[in-house]
């Protein structure tokens, strides 16, 4: 099956700093999502981005499908950005199955 | 507001007891999913359903059962056969069924934390 690797596993930032999180995947995908899991466990959709570039405020993401990686950029980080960031991918298994495969996440701590 | 509602937020199970976790969505989505998250890990798929009265096993279905009698509801039962049920359970849904759903984002509820007494 598809393997998903995220880096770095942990990241500590000072408020106001920028960061880049990376997601590598081992096969072609037709679904890629970035999530933020807050300290209460809520999984927040950040981006649906199987290819291309998107921006939403201080966050942006780029997926280069041909090279099998995606990047999540966080600019001017805030303490509320703390939590775990997950990359999840899905593929078309001929319609017989449909699932997201999650990486192990990047734990981000933003210090004031 | 449209969304996915999971209940209860916290659930305790005694040894040998079955418990059922509720998941309701009013997004008119065809596909629904159950995932399990263990501490420090990503989510793993338990079961999914593409349409009413249909469901398929995911990667870790042993010890779980589901039903899909209504489009908006996809309850998960954790049976006594599940030997390590303590985890965070998340329900998700997406537009479309079958191959269409694999091209659509999944949206998640707020989860249920299950613990063993």
XYZ file of N, CA and C in Angstrom:
687
model
N 0.822 -1.202 0.000
C 0.000 0.000 0.000
C 0.857 1.254 0.000
N 0.183 2.377 -0.136
C 0.877 3.658 -0.172
C 1.471 3.975 1.196
N 2.715 4.451 1.181
C 3.383 4.891 2.406
C 3.409 6.416 2.433
N 3.170 6.975 3.618
C 3.168 8.430 3.785
C 4.158 8.782 4.886
N 5.112 9.633 4.558
C 6.112 10.055 5.536
C 6.064 11.561 5.710
N 6.037 11.993 6.956
C 6.013 13.426 7.239
C 7.284 13.833 7.979
N 7.728 15.042 7.675
C 8.908 15.569 8.372
C 8.760 17.072 8.562
N 9.371 17.613 9.638
C 9.989 16.874 10.733
C 8.928 16.265 11.644
N 9.295 15.344 12.517
C 8.315 14.780 13.457
C 7.914 15.773 14.537
N 8.840 16.644 14.920
C 8.568 17.645 15.956
C 9.188 18.972 15.527
N 8.528 20.046 15.959
C 9.027 21.379 15.585
C 8.622 22.365 16.668
N 9.600 23.128 17.127
C 9.336 24.187 18.113
C 9.681 25.522 17.466
N 8.744 26.450 17.517
C 8.935 27.759 16.908
C 8.658 28.864 17.908
N 9.295 29.985 17.689
C 8.924 31.203 18.396
C 7.800 31.869 17.616
N 6.903 32.472 18.333
C 5.792 33.180 17.687
C 6.339 34.157 16.651
N 5.727 34.147 15.477
C 6.165 35.036 14.406
C 7.069 34.383 13.380
N 7.597 33.202 13.711
C 8.501 32.508 12.788
C 7.700 31.815 11.694
N 8.419 31.461 10.617
C 7.821 30.713 9.514
C 8.301 29.261 9.556
N 7.537 28.368 8.943
C 7.951 26.962 8.916
C 7.417 26.273 7.672
N 8.079 25.164 7.320
C 7.651 24.321 6.204
C 7.576 22.889 6.663
N 6.429 22.274 6.448
C 6.226 20.869 6.782
C 6.148 20.088 5.474
N 6.728 18.890 5.494
C 6.812 18.117 4.253
C 6.082 16.790 4.384
N 5.499 16.358 3.270
C 4.809 15.070 3.190
C 5.268 14.377 1.919
N 5.870 13.209 2.071
C 6.276 12.390 0.929
C 5.358 11.175 0.853
N 4.983 10.790 -0.349
C 4.144 9.607 -0.522
C 4.713 8.730 -1.632
N 4.425 7.445 -1.531
C 5.169 6.458 -2.327
C 4.531 6.090 -3.661
N 3.307 6.582 -3.925
C 2.648 6.184 -5.167
C 1.732 7.316 -5.634
N 1.174 7.162 -6.809
C 0.254 8.176 -7.339
C -0.985 8.270 -6.467
N -1.450 9.498 -6.273
C -2.639 9.708 -5.445
C -3.610 10.618 -6.176
N -4.892 10.515 -5.838
C -5.864 11.461 -6.372
C -6.565 12.221 -5.261
N -6.077 12.091 -4.054
C -6.607 12.839 -2.933
C -5.451 13.119 -1.978
N -5.274 14.368 -1.605
C -4.292 14.702 -0.588
C -4.890 15.815 0.261
N -4.913 15.602 1.540
C -5.459 16.597 2.452
C -4.453 16.875 3.558
N -4.420 18.126 3.995
C -3.682 18.535 5.179
C -4.695 18.860 6.271
N -4.401 18.359 7.473
C -5.258 18.592 8.631
C -4.434 19.169 9.777
N -5.112 19.932 10.616
C -4.551 20.368 11.889
C -5.388 19.736 12.997
N -4.730 18.977 13.872
C -5.435 18.421 15.030
C -5.079 19.255 16.249
N -6.089 19.909 16.811
C -5.824 20.795 17.945
C -5.706 19.982 19.241
N -5.347 20.627 20.339
C -5.143 19.887 21.600
C -6.401 19.176 22.093
N -7.564 19.518 21.619
C -8.808 18.861 22.018
C -9.154 17.686 21.093
N -8.293 17.446 20.122
C -8.491 16.305 19.243
C -9.258 16.609 17.965
N -9.780 17.801 17.850
C -10.535 18.144 16.637
C -9.616 18.154 15.424
N -10.088 17.538 14.349
C -9.315 17.455 13.114
C -9.886 18.480 12.149
N -9.098 19.507 11.894
C -9.553 20.621 11.079
C -8.994 20.484 9.663
N -9.880 20.519 8.673
C -9.432 20.515 7.284
C -8.681 21.805 6.973
N -7.459 21.688 6.485
C -6.718 22.872 6.057
C -6.786 23.017 4.540
N -6.391 21.964 3.847
C -6.365 22.005 2.393
C -6.727 20.640 1.817
N -7.466 20.689 0.720
C -7.629 19.541 -0.166
C -6.797 19.878 -1.377
N -5.671 19.187 -1.579
C -4.709 19.651 -2.583
C -3.977 18.478 -3.238
N -4.663 17.701 -4.084
C -3.979 16.603 -4.776
C -2.925 17.085 -5.777
N -3.006 18.352 -6.172
C -1.964 18.938 -7.028
C -2.087 20.453 -6.954
N -1.006 21.144 -7.337
C -1.061 22.588 -7.411
C -0.769 23.287 -6.100
N -1.136 24.555 -6.045
C -0.862 25.415 -4.903
C -2.125 26.117 -4.461
N -2.303 26.205 -3.134
C -3.431 26.926 -2.566
C -2.941 27.760 -1.389
N -3.672 28.844 -1.128
C -3.343 29.684 0.024
C -4.602 30.015 0.778
N -4.470 30.056 2.107
C -5.574 30.448 2.963
C -4.991 31.225 4.135
N -5.006 32.548 4.007
C -4.436 33.387 5.057
C -2.944 33.170 5.207
N -2.531 32.818 6.439
C -1.106 32.602 6.700
C -0.619 31.223 6.262
N -1.530 30.381 5.835
C -1.165 29.034 5.423
C -1.219 28.906 3.910
N -0.285 28.130 3.388
C -0.348 27.778 1.978
C 0.195 26.363 1.822
N -0.174 25.723 0.710
C 0.267 24.359 0.462
C 0.559 24.184 -1.017
N 1.523 23.328 -1.279
C 1.889 22.986 -2.649
C 2.054 21.494 -2.747
N 1.453 20.891 -3.758
C 1.646 19.471 -4.027
C 2.227 19.308 -5.424
N 3.350 18.603 -5.489
C 3.956 18.253 -6.776
C 3.716 16.766 -6.973
N 2.617 16.451 -7.631
C 2.171 15.062 -7.717
C 3.176 14.179 -8.459
N 3.814 14.729 -9.479
C 4.750 13.932 -10.276
C 5.978 13.537 -9.464
N 6.313 14.343 -8.434
C 7.466 14.027 -7.594
C 7.046 13.491 -6.234
N 5.747 13.332 -6.042
C 5.194 12.646 -4.874
C 5.559 13.307 -3.551
N 5.306 14.624 -3.489
C 5.455 15.289 -2.210
C 4.530 16.488 -2.145
N 4.274 16.901 -0.907
C 3.475 18.085 -0.651
C 4.126 18.862 0.478
N 3.993 20.172 0.431
C 4.559 21.056 1.444
C 3.468 21.936 2.028
N 3.518 22.113 3.328
C 2.609 23.035 4.018
C 3.455 24.145 4.621
N 3.137 25.388 4.258
C 3.864 26.547 4.760
C 3.010 27.271 5.800
N 3.634 27.569 6.920
C 2.982 28.373 7.946
C 3.815 29.634 8.118
N 3.215 30.770 7.894
C 3.945 32.022 8.053
C 3.441 32.761 9.292
N 4.341 33.562 9.871
C 3.999 34.376 11.047
C 3.238 33.546 12.079
N 3.837 32.456 12.518
C 3.150 31.492 13.374
C 2.611 32.135 14.658
N 1.504 31.588 15.130
C 0.858 32.035 16.355
C 0.717 30.845 17.300
N 0.527 31.125 18.574
C 0.417 30.032 19.547
C -0.761 29.117 19.232
N -1.789 29.671 18.614
C -2.957 28.851 18.251
C -2.671 27.888 17.101
N -1.502 28.033 16.464
C -1.109 27.080 15.418
C -0.585 25.779 16.021
N -0.337 25.750 17.310
C 0.196 24.552 17.959
C -0.758 23.370 17.783
N -0.162 22.181 17.741
C -0.953 20.969 17.550
C -0.215 20.025 16.624
N -0.937 19.062 16.098
C -0.339 18.085 15.196
C -0.883 18.319 13.796
N 0.003 18.329 12.830
C -0.377 18.503 11.429
C -0.236 17.167 10.716
N -1.331 16.736 10.121
C -1.348 15.467 9.407
C -1.507 15.701 7.913
N -0.782 14.902 7.164
C -0.979 14.763 5.738
C -1.663 13.418 5.525
N -2.663 13.372 4.652
C -3.351 12.118 4.354
C -3.574 12.027 2.862
N -3.367 10.846 2.315
C -3.521 10.667 0.870
C -4.507 9.559 0.588
N -5.110 9.643 -0.581
C -6.019 8.603 -1.028
C -5.770 8.318 -2.492
N -6.103 7.114 -2.889
C -5.897 6.711 -4.279
C -7.152 6.024 -4.782
N -7.277 5.972 -6.075
C -8.397 5.286 -6.709
C -8.031 3.826 -6.853
N -8.614 2.992 -5.989
C -8.330 1.573 -6.048
C -9.370 0.877 -6.919
N -9.709 1.497 -8.022
C -10.700 0.922 -8.931
C -12.098 0.959 -8.362
N -12.331 1.867 -7.411
C -13.652 1.995 -6.817
C -13.963 0.935 -5.784
N -13.054 -0.030 -5.598
C -13.331 -1.117 -4.665
C -13.083 -0.704 -3.229
N -12.308 0.308 -3.032
C -12.064 0.779 -1.676
C -11.811 2.274 -1.733
N -11.873 2.906 -0.632
C -11.754 4.364 -0.605
C -11.335 4.755 0.796
N -10.105 5.114 0.981
C -9.660 5.461 2.320
C -8.567 6.496 2.225
N -8.406 7.220 3.320
C -7.267 8.105 3.467
C -6.191 7.370 4.254
N -4.964 7.485 3.808
C -3.836 6.929 4.531
C -3.085 8.096 5.163
N -2.981 8.036 6.477
C -2.413 9.158 7.223
C -0.925 8.943 7.498
N -0.172 10.045 7.470
C 1.166 10.031 8.010
C 1.102 10.067 9.527
N 2.272 10.026 10.161
C 2.323 10.025 11.623
C 2.313 11.424 12.202
N 2.318 12.444 11.339
C 2.113 13.798 11.801
C 3.379 14.545 12.174
N 3.255 15.871 12.221
C 4.297 16.771 12.728
C 3.719 17.496 13.935
N 4.364 17.324 15.069
C 3.926 17.999 16.297
C 4.565 19.376 16.356
N 3.739 20.415 16.279
C 4.221 21.800 16.278
C 3.883 22.477 17.596
N 4.883 23.087 18.193
C 4.672 23.890 19.399
C 5.163 25.302 19.111
N 4.268 26.275 19.221
C 4.631 27.678 19.008
C 4.675 28.357 20.359
N 5.844 28.876 20.690
C 6.045 29.499 21.994
C 5.884 31.016 21.889
N 5.260 31.621 22.933
C 5.050 33.085 22.891
C 6.355 33.829 23.083
N -26.372 24.695 11.107
C -25.175 24.548 10.289
C -24.983 23.090 9.927
N -24.466 22.858 8.703
C -24.198 21.492 8.306
C -22.934 20.980 8.944
N -22.931 19.687 9.246
C -21.746 19.127 9.842
C -21.926 17.685 10.228
N -20.922 17.182 10.934
C -20.899 15.803 11.405
C -20.908 15.827 12.922
N -21.856 15.118 13.508
C -22.007 15.087 14.960
C -21.704 13.699 15.479
N -20.740 13.606 16.386
C -20.425 12.345 17.024
C -20.827 12.420 18.496
N -21.374 11.321 18.989
C -21.722 11.267 20.404
C -21.551 9.847 20.924
N -21.241 9.721 22.222
C -20.874 10.803 23.130
C -19.425 11.246 22.889
N -18.992 12.286 23.569
C -17.600 12.721 23.451
C -16.678 11.785 24.213
N -17.159 11.273 25.341
C -16.379 10.350 26.163
C -17.247 9.136 26.466
N -16.629 7.950 26.448
C -17.368 6.719 26.672
C -16.469 5.744 27.414
N -17.065 5.073 28.393
C -16.323 4.089 29.163
C -16.980 2.734 28.963
N -16.158 1.725 28.800
C -16.671 0.378 28.557
C -16.131 -0.578 29.599
N -16.999 -1.442 30.076
C -16.564 -2.498 30.971
C -16.098 -3.681 30.139
N -15.307 -4.521 30.732
C -14.842 -5.727 30.062
C -16.041 -6.559 29.616
N -15.989 -7.066 28.373
C -17.044 -7.934 27.887
C -18.296 -7.231 27.410
N -18.268 -5.909 27.382
C -19.460 -5.133 27.020
C -19.325 -4.591 25.597
N -20.431 -4.592 24.868
C -20.469 -3.908 23.573
C -20.896 -2.465 23.784
N -20.318 -1.545 23.010
C -20.755 -0.151 23.060
C -20.920 0.361 21.644
N -21.836 1.306 21.476
C -22.095 1.865 20.153
C -21.808 3.352 20.144
N -21.038 3.775 19.148
C -20.696 5.179 18.948
C -21.568 5.719 17.819
N -22.105 6.903 18.053
C -23.011 7.485 17.080
C -22.287 8.458 16.163
N -22.687 8.470 14.882
C -22.192 9.445 13.917
C -23.355 9.842 13.014
N -23.678 11.117 13.005
C -24.765 11.658 12.192
C -24.229 12.831 11.365
N -24.623 12.869 10.078
C -24.228 14.006 9.246
C -25.444 14.558 8.500
N -25.466 15.881 8.369
C -26.547 16.536 7.631
C -25.997 17.257 6.408
N -24.914 16.714 5.855
C -24.268 17.297 4.681
C -24.762 16.669 3.385
N -25.653 15.681 3.503
C -26.150 14.941 2.342
C -25.015 14.202 1.624
N -24.015 13.777 2.384
C -22.904 13.032 1.799
C -23.271 11.561 1.665
N -22.798 10.950 0.568
C -23.068 9.529 0.368
C -22.119 8.643 1.170
N -20.832 9.002 1.180
C -19.818 8.137 1.785
C -19.557 8.541 3.233
N -19.425 7.536 4.095
C -19.086 7.776 5.495
C -18.015 6.786 5.927
N -17.218 7.189 6.917
C -16.037 6.420 7.315
C -15.877 6.442 8.841
N -15.280 5.379 9.367
C -14.854 5.355 10.757
C -13.344 5.106 10.801
N -12.663 5.960 11.580
C -11.226 5.833 11.784
C -10.934 5.685 13.273
N -9.820 5.062 13.551
C -9.326 4.932 14.924
C -7.977 5.628 15.018
N -7.747 6.365 16.123
C -6.466 7.010 16.358
C -5.934 6.588 17.722
N -4.736 6.036 17.730
C -4.048 5.705 18.965
C -3.048 6.808 19.289
N -2.679 6.944 20.560
C -1.818 8.065 20.971
C -0.548 8.168 20.138
N -0.256 9.376 19.659
C 0.971 9.620 18.914
C 0.977 9.067 17.503
N -0.181 8.633 17.028
C -0.221 8.030 15.691
C -1.244 8.724 14.806
N -1.179 8.381 13.522
C -2.193 8.850 12.590
C -3.443 8.002 12.684
N -4.400 8.296 11.817
C -5.675 7.587 11.827
C -5.606 6.344 10.943
N -6.358 5.310 11.345
C -6.459 4.090 10.536
C -7.931 3.784 10.288
N -8.241 3.311 9.089
C -9.615 3.093 8.677
C -10.168 1.793 9.244
N -11.342 1.877 9.886
C -12.012 0.700 10.440
C -13.035 0.155 9.446
N -13.990 0.981 9.082
C -15.043 0.617 8.137
C -15.397 1.845 7.308
N -15.961 1.604 6.141
C -16.516 2.703 5.372
C -17.772 2.232 4.648
N -18.589 3.215 4.271
C -19.846 2.932 3.587
C -19.999 3.909 2.438
N -20.287 3.372 1.269
C -20.425 4.226 0.090
C -21.873 4.692 -0.094
N -22.823 3.813 0.251
C -24.240 4.134 0.094
C -25.020 3.402 1.188
N -26.277 3.725 1.297
C -27.129 3.077 2.287
C -27.147 1.576 2.061
N -27.128 0.831 3.173
C -27.185 -0.637 3.174
C -25.945 -1.295 2.574
N -24.884 -0.532 2.446
C -23.615 -1.098 1.986
C -22.494 -0.620 2.884
N -21.572 -1.489 3.242
C -20.380 -1.077 3.970
C -19.271 -2.089 3.717
N -18.048 -1.623 3.864
C -16.872 -2.425 3.556
C -15.875 -2.344 4.701
N -15.137 -3.407 4.923
C -14.104 -3.406 5.946
C -12.926 -2.558 5.506
N -12.356 -1.869 6.487
C -11.115 -1.154 6.261
C -9.943 -1.997 6.707
N -8.891 -1.334 7.186
C -7.663 -2.040 7.535
C -7.703 -2.739 8.894
N -8.577 -2.269 9.803
C -8.562 -2.811 11.168
C -9.990 -3.097 11.637
N -10.762 -3.852 10.848
C -12.184 -4.069 11.130
C -12.463 -5.092 12.223
N -11.503 -5.928 12.579
C -11.765 -6.996 13.547
C -12.189 -6.427 14.896
N -13.312 -6.961 15.414
C -13.810 -6.516 16.703
C -14.773 -5.342 16.621
N -15.093 -4.917 15.415
C -16.023 -3.806 15.193
C -17.148 -4.246 14.264
N -18.298 -3.560 14.366
C -19.366 -3.758 13.405
C -20.045 -2.425 13.142
N -20.681 -2.310 11.975
C -21.358 -1.068 11.589
C -22.675 -1.410 10.923
N -23.496 -0.375 10.736
C -24.712 -0.486 9.945
C -24.901 0.832 9.215
N -25.660 0.782 8.114
C -25.939 2.024 7.371
C -27.377 1.918 6.848
N -28.307 2.117 7.783
C -29.729 2.021 7.450
C -30.272 3.335 6.911
N -29.626 4.429 7.242
C -30.020 5.748 6.760
C -28.808 6.474 6.216
N -29.026 7.337 5.238
C -27.915 8.046 4.603
C -27.148 8.888 5.613
N -27.872 9.466 6.578
C -27.240 10.418 7.480
C -26.588 9.776 8.697
N -26.722 8.461 8.882
C -26.271 7.831 10.109
C -25.375 6.629 9.831
N -24.286 6.512 10.606
C -23.336 5.408 10.409
C -22.773 5.016 11.788
N -23.551 4.315 12.605
C -23.076 3.960 13.943
C -22.024 2.858 13.926
N -21.106 2.937 14.863
C -20.033 1.955 15.017
C -20.202 1.249 16.356
N -20.231 -0.087 16.345
C -20.278 -0.870 17.574
C -18.907 -1.480 17.832
N -18.389 -1.224 19.016
C -17.147 -1.828 19.461
C -17.538 -3.053 20.279
N -17.247 -4.223 19.777
C -17.700 -5.443 20.434
C -16.678 -5.930 21.466
N -17.093 -6.903 22.247
C -16.204 -7.475 23.266
C -15.026 -8.213 22.622
N -15.127 -8.493 21.326
C -14.033 -9.158 20.621
C -12.861 -8.227 20.346
N -13.097 -6.915 20.488
C -12.021 -5.941 20.286
C -11.237 -5.864 21.592
N -10.040 -6.428 21.589
C -9.300 -6.599 22.837
C -8.593 -5.348 23.312
N -8.418 -4.396 22.448
C -7.737 -3.159 22.835
C -8.526 -1.967 22.312
N -9.707 -1.707 22.874
C -10.591 -0.700 22.299
C -10.270 0.727 22.711
N -9.408 0.915 23.695
C -9.119 2.271 24.160
C -8.456 3.068 23.049
N -9.128 4.113 22.589
C -8.627 4.908 21.465
C -9.558 6.097 21.259
N -9.173 6.943 20.309
C -9.981 8.072 19.883
C -10.590 7.683 18.538
N -11.930 7.756 18.432
C -12.628 7.318 17.232
C -13.190 8.534 16.500
N -12.902 8.599 15.210
C -13.338 9.719 14.390
C -14.159 9.229 13.216
N -15.252 9.913 12.982
C -16.149 9.629 11.872
C -15.952 10.694 10.808
N -16.049 10.326 9.544
C -15.881 11.277 8.454
C -16.911 11.008 7.365
N -17.090 11.984 6.505
C -17.976 11.790 5.352
C -17.419 12.541 4.156
N -17.875 12.138 2.968
C -17.470 12.844 1.750
C -18.574 12.721 0.705
N -18.566 13.685 -0.212
C -19.548 13.690 -1.300
C -19.274 12.516 -2.228
N -20.319 11.980 -2.823
C -20.147 10.987 -3.872
C -19.962 9.599 -3.312
N -20.077 8.645 -4.176
C -19.914 7.242 -3.793
C -18.970 6.562 -4.774
N -18.398 5.466 -4.293
C -17.492 4.672 -5.097
C -16.340 5.526 -5.601
N -16.059 5.479 -6.886
C -14.878 6.159 -7.409
C -14.971 7.673 -7.231
N -16.184 8.227 -7.256
C -16.334 9.682 -7.086
C -15.806 10.125 -5.731
N -16.020 9.302 -4.707
C -15.646 9.717 -3.352
C -14.140 9.800 -3.196
N -13.383 9.043 -3.986
C -11.936 9.063 -3.829
C -11.337 10.362 -4.333
N -12.120 11.180 -5.041
C -11.647 12.473 -5.530
C -12.196 13.635 -4.710
N -12.773 13.348 -3.580
C -13.397 14.385 -2.769
C -12.773 14.434 -1.382
N -12.722 15.630 -0.787
C -12.175 15.715 0.566
C -13.104 15.055 1.579
N -12.506 14.508 2.625
C -13.263 13.959 3.732
C -13.331 14.999 4.851
N -14.507 15.055 5.472
C -14.743 15.990 6.567
C -14.992 15.189 7.832
N -14.441 15.646 8.956
C -14.442 14.856 10.177
C -15.310 15.464 11.274
N -15.866 14.569 12.095
C -16.514 14.981 13.324
C -15.483 15.241 14.419
N -15.962 15.571 15.617
C -15.064 15.939 16.715
C -14.547 14.742 17.516
N -15.050 13.546 17.227
C -14.491 12.349 17.823
C -15.136 11.907 19.123
N -14.920 10.622 19.443
C -15.343 10.008 20.710
C -14.132 9.327 21.316
N -13.878 9.625 22.597
C -12.765 8.961 23.304
C -13.354 7.790 24.096
N -12.877 6.593 23.803
C -13.361 5.383 24.462
C -12.269 4.863 25.388
N -12.665 4.552 26.610
C -11.725 4.005 27.593
C -12.334 2.775 28.241
N -11.465 1.895 28.725
C -11.889 0.678 29.404
C -11.820 0.877 30.905
N -12.917 0.499 31.590
C -12.918 0.581 33.047
C -12.215 -0.629 33.643
